[in-house]
Short mmCIF file of C-alpha atoms and ligand atoms in Angstrom, two decimals:
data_model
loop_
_atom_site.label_atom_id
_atom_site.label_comp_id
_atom_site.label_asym_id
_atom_site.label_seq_id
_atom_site.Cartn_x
_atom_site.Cartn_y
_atom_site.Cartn_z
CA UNK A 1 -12.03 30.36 -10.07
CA UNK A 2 -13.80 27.15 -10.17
CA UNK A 3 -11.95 24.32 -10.75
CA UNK A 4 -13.59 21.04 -12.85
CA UNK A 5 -14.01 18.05 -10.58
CA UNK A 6 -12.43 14.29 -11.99
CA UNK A 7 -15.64 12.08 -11.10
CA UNK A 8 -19.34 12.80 -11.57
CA UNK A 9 -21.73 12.00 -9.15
CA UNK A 10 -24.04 8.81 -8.78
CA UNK A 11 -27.48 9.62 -8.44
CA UNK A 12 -28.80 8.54 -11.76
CA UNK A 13 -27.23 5.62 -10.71
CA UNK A 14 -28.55 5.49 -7.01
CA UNK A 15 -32.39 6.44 -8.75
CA UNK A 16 -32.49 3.88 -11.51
CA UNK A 17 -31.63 1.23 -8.15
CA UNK A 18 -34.56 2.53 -6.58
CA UNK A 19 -36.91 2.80 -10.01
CA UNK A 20 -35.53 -0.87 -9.94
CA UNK A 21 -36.65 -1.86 -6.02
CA UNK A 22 -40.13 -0.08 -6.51
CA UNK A 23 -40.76 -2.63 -9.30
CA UNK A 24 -39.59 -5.58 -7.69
CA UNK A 25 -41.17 -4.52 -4.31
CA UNK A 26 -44.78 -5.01 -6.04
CA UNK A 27 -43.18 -8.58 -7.76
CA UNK A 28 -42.96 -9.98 -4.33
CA UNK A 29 -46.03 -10.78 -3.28
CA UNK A 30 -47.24 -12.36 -6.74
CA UNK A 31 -43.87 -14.32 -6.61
CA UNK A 32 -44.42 -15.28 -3.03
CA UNK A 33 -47.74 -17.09 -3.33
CA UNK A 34 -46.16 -18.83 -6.59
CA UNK A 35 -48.68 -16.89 -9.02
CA UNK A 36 -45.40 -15.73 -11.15
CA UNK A 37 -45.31 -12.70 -12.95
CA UNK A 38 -46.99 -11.85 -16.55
CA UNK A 39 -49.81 -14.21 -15.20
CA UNK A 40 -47.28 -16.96 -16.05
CA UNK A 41 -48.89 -19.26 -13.83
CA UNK A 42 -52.53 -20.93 -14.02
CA UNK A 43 -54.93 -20.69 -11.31
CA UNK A 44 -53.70 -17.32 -11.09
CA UNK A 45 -57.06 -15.32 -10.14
CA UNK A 46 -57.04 -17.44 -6.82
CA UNK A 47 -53.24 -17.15 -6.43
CA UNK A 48 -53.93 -13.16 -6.58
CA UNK A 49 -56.73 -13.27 -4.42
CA UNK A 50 -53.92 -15.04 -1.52
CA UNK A 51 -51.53 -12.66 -2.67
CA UNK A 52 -53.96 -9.80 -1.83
CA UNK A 53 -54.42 -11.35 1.87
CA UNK A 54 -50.51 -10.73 2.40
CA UNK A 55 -49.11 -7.68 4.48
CA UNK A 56 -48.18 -5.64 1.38
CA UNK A 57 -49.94 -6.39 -1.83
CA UNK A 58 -51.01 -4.16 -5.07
CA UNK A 59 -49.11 -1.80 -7.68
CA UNK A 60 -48.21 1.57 -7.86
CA UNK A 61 -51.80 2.83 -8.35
CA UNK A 62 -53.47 1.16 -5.51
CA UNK A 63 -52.07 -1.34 -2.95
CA UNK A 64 -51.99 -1.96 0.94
CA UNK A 65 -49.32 -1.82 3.46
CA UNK A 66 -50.20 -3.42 6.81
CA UNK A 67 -54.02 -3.50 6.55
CA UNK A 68 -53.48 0.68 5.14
CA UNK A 69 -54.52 1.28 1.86
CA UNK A 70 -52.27 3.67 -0.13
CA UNK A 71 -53.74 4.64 -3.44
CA UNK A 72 -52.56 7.13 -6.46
CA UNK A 73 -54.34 10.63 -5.80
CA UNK A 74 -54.93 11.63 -9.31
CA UNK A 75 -57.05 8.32 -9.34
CA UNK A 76 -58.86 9.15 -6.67
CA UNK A 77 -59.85 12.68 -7.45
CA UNK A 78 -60.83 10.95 -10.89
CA UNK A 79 -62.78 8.38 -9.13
CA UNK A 80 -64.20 11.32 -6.78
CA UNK A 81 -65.07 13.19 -9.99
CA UNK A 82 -66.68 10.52 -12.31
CA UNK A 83 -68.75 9.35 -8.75
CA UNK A 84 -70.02 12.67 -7.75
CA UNK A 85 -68.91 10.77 -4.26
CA UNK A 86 -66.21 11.54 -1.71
CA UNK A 87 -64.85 8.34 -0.76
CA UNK A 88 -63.36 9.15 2.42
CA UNK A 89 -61.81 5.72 2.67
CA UNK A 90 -59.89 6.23 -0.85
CA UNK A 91 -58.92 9.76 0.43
CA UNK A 92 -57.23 8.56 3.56
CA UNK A 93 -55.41 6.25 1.25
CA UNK A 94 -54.62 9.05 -0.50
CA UNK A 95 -53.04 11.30 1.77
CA UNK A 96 -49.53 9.36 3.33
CA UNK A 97 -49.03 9.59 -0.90
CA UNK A 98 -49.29 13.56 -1.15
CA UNK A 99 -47.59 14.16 2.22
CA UNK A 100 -45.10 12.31 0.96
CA UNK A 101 -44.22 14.10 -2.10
CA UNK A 102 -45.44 17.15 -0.74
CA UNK A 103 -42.75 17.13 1.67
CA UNK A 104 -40.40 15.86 -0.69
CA UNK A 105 -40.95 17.37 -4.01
CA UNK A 106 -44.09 16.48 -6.01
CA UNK A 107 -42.28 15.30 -9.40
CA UNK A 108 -39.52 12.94 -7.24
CA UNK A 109 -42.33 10.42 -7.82
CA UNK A 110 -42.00 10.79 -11.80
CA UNK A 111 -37.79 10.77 -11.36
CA UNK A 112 -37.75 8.22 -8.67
CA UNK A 113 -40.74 5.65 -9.10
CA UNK A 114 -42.84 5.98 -12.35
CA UNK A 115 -41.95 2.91 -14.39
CA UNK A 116 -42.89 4.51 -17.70
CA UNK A 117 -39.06 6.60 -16.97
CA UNK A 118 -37.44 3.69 -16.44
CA UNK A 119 -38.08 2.04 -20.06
CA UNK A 120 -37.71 5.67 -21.51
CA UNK A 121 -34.43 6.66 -20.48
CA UNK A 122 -32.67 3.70 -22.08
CA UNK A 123 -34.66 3.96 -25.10
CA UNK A 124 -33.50 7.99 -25.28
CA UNK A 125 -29.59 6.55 -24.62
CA UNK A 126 -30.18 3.97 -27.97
CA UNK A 127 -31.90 6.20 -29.63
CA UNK A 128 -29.07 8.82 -29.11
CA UNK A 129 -26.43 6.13 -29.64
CA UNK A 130 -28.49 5.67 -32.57
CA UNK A 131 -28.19 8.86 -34.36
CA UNK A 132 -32.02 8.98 -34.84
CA UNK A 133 -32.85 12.42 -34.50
CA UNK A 134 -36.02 14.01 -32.90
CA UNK A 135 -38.78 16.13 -34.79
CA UNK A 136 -38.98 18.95 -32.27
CA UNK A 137 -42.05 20.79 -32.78
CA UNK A 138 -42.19 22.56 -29.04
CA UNK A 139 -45.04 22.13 -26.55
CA UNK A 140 -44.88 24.25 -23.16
CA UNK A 141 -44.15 22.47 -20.42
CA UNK A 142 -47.41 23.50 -18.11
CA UNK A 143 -49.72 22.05 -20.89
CA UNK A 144 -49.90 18.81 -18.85
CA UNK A 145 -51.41 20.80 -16.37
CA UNK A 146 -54.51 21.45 -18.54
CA UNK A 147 -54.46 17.81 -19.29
CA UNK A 148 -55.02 16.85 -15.81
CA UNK A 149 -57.53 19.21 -15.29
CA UNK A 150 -58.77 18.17 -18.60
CA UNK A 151 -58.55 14.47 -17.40
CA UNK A 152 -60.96 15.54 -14.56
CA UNK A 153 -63.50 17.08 -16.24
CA UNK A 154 -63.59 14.31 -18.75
CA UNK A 155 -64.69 11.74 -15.60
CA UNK A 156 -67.47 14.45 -14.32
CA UNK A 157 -68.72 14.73 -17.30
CA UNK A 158 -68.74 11.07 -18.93
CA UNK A 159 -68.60 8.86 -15.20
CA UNK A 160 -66.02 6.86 -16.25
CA UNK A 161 -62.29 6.98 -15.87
CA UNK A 162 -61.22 7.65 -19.10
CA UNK A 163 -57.34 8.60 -17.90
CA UNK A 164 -57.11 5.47 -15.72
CA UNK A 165 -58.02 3.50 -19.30
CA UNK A 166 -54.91 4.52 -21.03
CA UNK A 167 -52.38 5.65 -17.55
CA UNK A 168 -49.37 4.31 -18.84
CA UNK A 169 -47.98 3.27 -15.01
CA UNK A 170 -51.03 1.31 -14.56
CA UNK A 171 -51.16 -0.63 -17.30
CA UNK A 172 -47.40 -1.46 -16.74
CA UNK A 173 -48.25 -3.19 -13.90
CA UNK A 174 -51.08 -5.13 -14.82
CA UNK A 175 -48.75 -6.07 -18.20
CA UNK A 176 -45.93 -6.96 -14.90
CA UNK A 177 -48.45 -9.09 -12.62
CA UNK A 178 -51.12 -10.83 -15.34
CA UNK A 179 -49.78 -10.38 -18.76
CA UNK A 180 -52.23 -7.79 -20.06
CA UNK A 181 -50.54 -6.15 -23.22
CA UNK A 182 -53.19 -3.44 -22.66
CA UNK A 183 -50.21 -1.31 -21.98
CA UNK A 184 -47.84 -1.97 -25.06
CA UNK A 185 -50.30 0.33 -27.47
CA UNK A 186 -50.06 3.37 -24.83
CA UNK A 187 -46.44 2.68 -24.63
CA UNK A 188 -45.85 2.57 -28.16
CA UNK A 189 -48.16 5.58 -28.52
CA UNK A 190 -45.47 7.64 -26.22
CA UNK A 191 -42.50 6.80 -27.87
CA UNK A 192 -44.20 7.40 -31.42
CA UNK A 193 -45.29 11.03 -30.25
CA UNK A 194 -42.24 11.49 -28.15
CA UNK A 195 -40.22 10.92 -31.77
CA UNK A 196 -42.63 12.91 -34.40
CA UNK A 197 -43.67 15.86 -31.94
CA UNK A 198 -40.24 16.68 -29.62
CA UNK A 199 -38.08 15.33 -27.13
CA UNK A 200 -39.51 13.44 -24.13
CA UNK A 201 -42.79 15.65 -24.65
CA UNK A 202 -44.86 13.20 -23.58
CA UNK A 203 -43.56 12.94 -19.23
CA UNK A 204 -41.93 17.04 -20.20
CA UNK A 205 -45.77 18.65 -21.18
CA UNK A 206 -48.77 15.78 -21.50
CA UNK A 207 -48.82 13.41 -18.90
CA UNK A 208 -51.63 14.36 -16.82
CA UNK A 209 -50.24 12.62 -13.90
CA UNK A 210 -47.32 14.58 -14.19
CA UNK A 211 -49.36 17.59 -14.02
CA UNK A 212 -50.97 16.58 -10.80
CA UNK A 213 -46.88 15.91 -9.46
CA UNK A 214 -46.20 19.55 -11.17
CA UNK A 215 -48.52 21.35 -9.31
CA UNK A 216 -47.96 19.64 -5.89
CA UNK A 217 -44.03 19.68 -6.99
CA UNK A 218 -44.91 23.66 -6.21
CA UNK A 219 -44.13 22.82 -2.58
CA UNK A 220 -41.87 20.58 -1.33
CA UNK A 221 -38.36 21.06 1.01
CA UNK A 222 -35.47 18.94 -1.52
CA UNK A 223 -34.43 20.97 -4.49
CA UNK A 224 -31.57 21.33 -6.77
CA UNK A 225 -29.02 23.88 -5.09
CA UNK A 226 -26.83 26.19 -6.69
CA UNK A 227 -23.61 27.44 -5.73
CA UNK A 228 -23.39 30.22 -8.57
CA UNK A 229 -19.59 31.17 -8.15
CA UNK A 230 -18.44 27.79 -8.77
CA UNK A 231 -20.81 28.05 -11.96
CA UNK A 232 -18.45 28.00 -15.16
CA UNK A 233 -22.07 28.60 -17.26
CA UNK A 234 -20.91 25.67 -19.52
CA UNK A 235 -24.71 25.23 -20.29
CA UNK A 236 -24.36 21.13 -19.56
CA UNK A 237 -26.67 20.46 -17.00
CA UNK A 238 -29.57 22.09 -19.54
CA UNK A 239 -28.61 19.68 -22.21
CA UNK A 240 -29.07 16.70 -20.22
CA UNK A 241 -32.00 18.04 -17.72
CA UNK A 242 -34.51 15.49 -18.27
CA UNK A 243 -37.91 17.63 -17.44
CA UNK A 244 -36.86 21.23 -19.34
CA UNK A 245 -33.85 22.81 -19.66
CA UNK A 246 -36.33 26.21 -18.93
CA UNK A 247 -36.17 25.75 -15.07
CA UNK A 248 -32.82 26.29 -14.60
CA UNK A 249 -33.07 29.55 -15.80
CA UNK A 250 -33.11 31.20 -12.21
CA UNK A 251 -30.43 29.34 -11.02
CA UNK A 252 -27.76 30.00 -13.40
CA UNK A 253 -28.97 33.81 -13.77
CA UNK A 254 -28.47 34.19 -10.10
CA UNK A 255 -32.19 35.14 -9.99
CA UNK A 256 -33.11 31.97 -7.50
CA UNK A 257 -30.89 29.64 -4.90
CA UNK A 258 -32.31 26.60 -5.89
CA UNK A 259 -34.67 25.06 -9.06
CA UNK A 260 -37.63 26.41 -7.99
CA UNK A 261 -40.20 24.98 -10.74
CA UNK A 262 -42.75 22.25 -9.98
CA UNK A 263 -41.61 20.49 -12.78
CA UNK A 264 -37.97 18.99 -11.44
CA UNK A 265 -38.00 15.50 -10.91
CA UNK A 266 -35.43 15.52 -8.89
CA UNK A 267 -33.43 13.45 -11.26
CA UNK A 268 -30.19 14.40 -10.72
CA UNK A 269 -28.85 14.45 -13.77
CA UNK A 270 -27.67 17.88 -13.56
CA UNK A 271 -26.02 17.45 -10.72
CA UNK A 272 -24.30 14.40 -11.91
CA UNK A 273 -23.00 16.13 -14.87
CA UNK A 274 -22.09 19.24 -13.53
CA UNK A 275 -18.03 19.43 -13.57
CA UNK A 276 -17.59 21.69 -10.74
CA UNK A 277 -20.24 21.00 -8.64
CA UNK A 278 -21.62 23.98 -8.77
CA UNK A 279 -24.96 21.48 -8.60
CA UNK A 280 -26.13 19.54 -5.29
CA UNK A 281 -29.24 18.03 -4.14
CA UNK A 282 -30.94 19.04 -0.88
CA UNK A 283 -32.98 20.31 1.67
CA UNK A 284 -33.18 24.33 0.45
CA UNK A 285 -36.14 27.18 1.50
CA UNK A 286 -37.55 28.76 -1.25
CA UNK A 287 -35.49 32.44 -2.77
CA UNK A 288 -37.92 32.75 -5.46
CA UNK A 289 -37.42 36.23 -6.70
CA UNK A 290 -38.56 35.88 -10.34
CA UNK A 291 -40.90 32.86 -11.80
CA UNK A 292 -38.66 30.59 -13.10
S1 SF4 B 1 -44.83 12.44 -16.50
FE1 SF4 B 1 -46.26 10.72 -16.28
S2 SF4 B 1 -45.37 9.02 -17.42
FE2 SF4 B 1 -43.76 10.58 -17.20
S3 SF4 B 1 -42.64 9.93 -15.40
FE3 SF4 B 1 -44.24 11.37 -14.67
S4 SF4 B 1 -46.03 10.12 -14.12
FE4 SF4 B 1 -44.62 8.85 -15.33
S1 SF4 B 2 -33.28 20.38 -12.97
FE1 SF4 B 2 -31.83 18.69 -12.66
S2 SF4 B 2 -32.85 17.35 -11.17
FE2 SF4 B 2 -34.42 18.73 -11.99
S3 SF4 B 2 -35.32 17.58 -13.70
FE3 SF4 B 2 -33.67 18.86 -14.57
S4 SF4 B 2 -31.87 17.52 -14.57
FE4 SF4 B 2 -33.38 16.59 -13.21
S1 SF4 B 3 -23.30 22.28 -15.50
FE1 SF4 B 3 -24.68 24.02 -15.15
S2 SF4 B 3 -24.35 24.60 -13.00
FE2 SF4 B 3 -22.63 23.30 -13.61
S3 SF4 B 3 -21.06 24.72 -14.27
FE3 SF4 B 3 -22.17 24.13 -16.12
S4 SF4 B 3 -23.80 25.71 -16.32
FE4 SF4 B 3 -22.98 25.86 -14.23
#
């Protein structure tokens, strides 16, 4: 029989270090020229433009390591779509970005590096500690896969990029580096619909760039493991799952080895609050045996 274990893991603790270090990475170069952050400083367009001249400069939608240029892929296949031009030179840029969480798992970018996670966790702990309770009104999960496709056609059709307008991890960072509040309304927008229509709907079934990390999150070699006889089926790691407590279905049925859904972010969170460890994260090949 499984037995419970005393102390819970730590890597909701390890990921909010590294949500932490991706923010601060892109503050360093803004900081280093003496431009400041929130466009405290004046003079700042020609403090950016030095900034932009050092090794590793830009934000997590476009920036350059090293003289490489790494840029978001959803914006470039918007920026391919609304051009009616394949910029090979923003596709390159693109790649070492879906390789990455290719290999990895698509939606570790979401759990591990999208900003927008990092304000909404604590606000779901207050609101929680709060008592204020959430209108939930349902929305299935693979919607935000319509909405990226959606998001696409939307730039063919008008030529603009209508997405990159209101993408909430943009418009963090230009609220970070310059001081645009650009962001606060689409910020303010999520955690309005994220209260009146369900529970983290907003990163769980709209976000388009989620969608893109969805589908690529179809591949990908790190997973959340299951060891189902240490499984006491005390249902916790669905209450706290912070994508859908839907894809662990096929784990704790036995149907599946490992969370095999696009949608995991990888967050850990199951893991950590799993009392018999029954949970793990790691490198897993795919038993999929029923769609879970
Ligand atoms: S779903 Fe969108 S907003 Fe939410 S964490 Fe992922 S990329 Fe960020
Ligand atoms: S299955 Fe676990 S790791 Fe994946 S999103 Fe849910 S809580 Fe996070
Ligand atoms: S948290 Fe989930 S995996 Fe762990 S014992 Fe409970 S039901 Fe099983």
């Amino acid at each position: 029989m499984a037995t419970e274990r005393k102390g819970k893991g730590h890597i909701s603790l390890a990921r909010h270090v590294v949500q932490v270090l991706v923010l601060a990475l892109f503050c360093i170069p803004p900081l280093a020229v003496g431009q400041g952050l929130l466009g405290a400083t004046s003079g700042s367009e020609e403090l950016a433009q030095t900034a932009s001249t050092l090794p590793f400069f830009g934000s997590l939608s476009s920036s350059t390591l090293a003289g490489l240029v790494l840029a978001d892929p959803f914006a470039v296949l918007e920026t391919i779509m609304a051009s009616k031009d394949v910029v090979v030179g923003a596709l390159v840029g693109a790649l070492p970005i879906v390789l990455l969480y290719g290999i990895v798992r698509g939606r570790a970018f979401c759990g591990w590096a999208c900003p927008v996670n990092l304000v909404l966790e604590p606000l779901d702990a207050l609101r929680a500690k709060l008592g204020i309770k959430v209108r939930e009104h349902g929305c299935p999960r693979h919607v935000k896969l319509w909405v990226a496709l959606g998001a696409l056609v939307v730039a063919a059709v008008t030529g603009q990029l209508v997405w990159e307008a209101v993408n909430p991890i943009s418009l963090f960072s230009k609220g970070l580096l310059f001081g645009s509040l650009t962001g606060l309304a689409t910020f303010v927008g999520i955690i309005v619909v994220d209260l009146v229509w369900g529970h983290r709907v907003w990163c769980r079934a709209l976000c388009p760039l989620g969608g893109f990390y969805e589908a690529l999150g179809t591949v990908g070699t790190v997973s959340v493991k299951m060891d189902y006889d240490a499984c006491i089926h005390c249902d916790r790691c669905k209450q706290v799952c912070l994508c859908d407590p839907e894809i662990l279905d096929g784990v704790l049925s036995g149907a599946t080895k490992r969370v095999e859904a696009g949608d995991c972010m990888l967050c850990g969170k199951c893991v950590d609050t799993c009392p018999t460890k029954a949970l793990s994260i790691g490198f897993a090949a795919p038993t999929r045996t029923k769609k879970d």
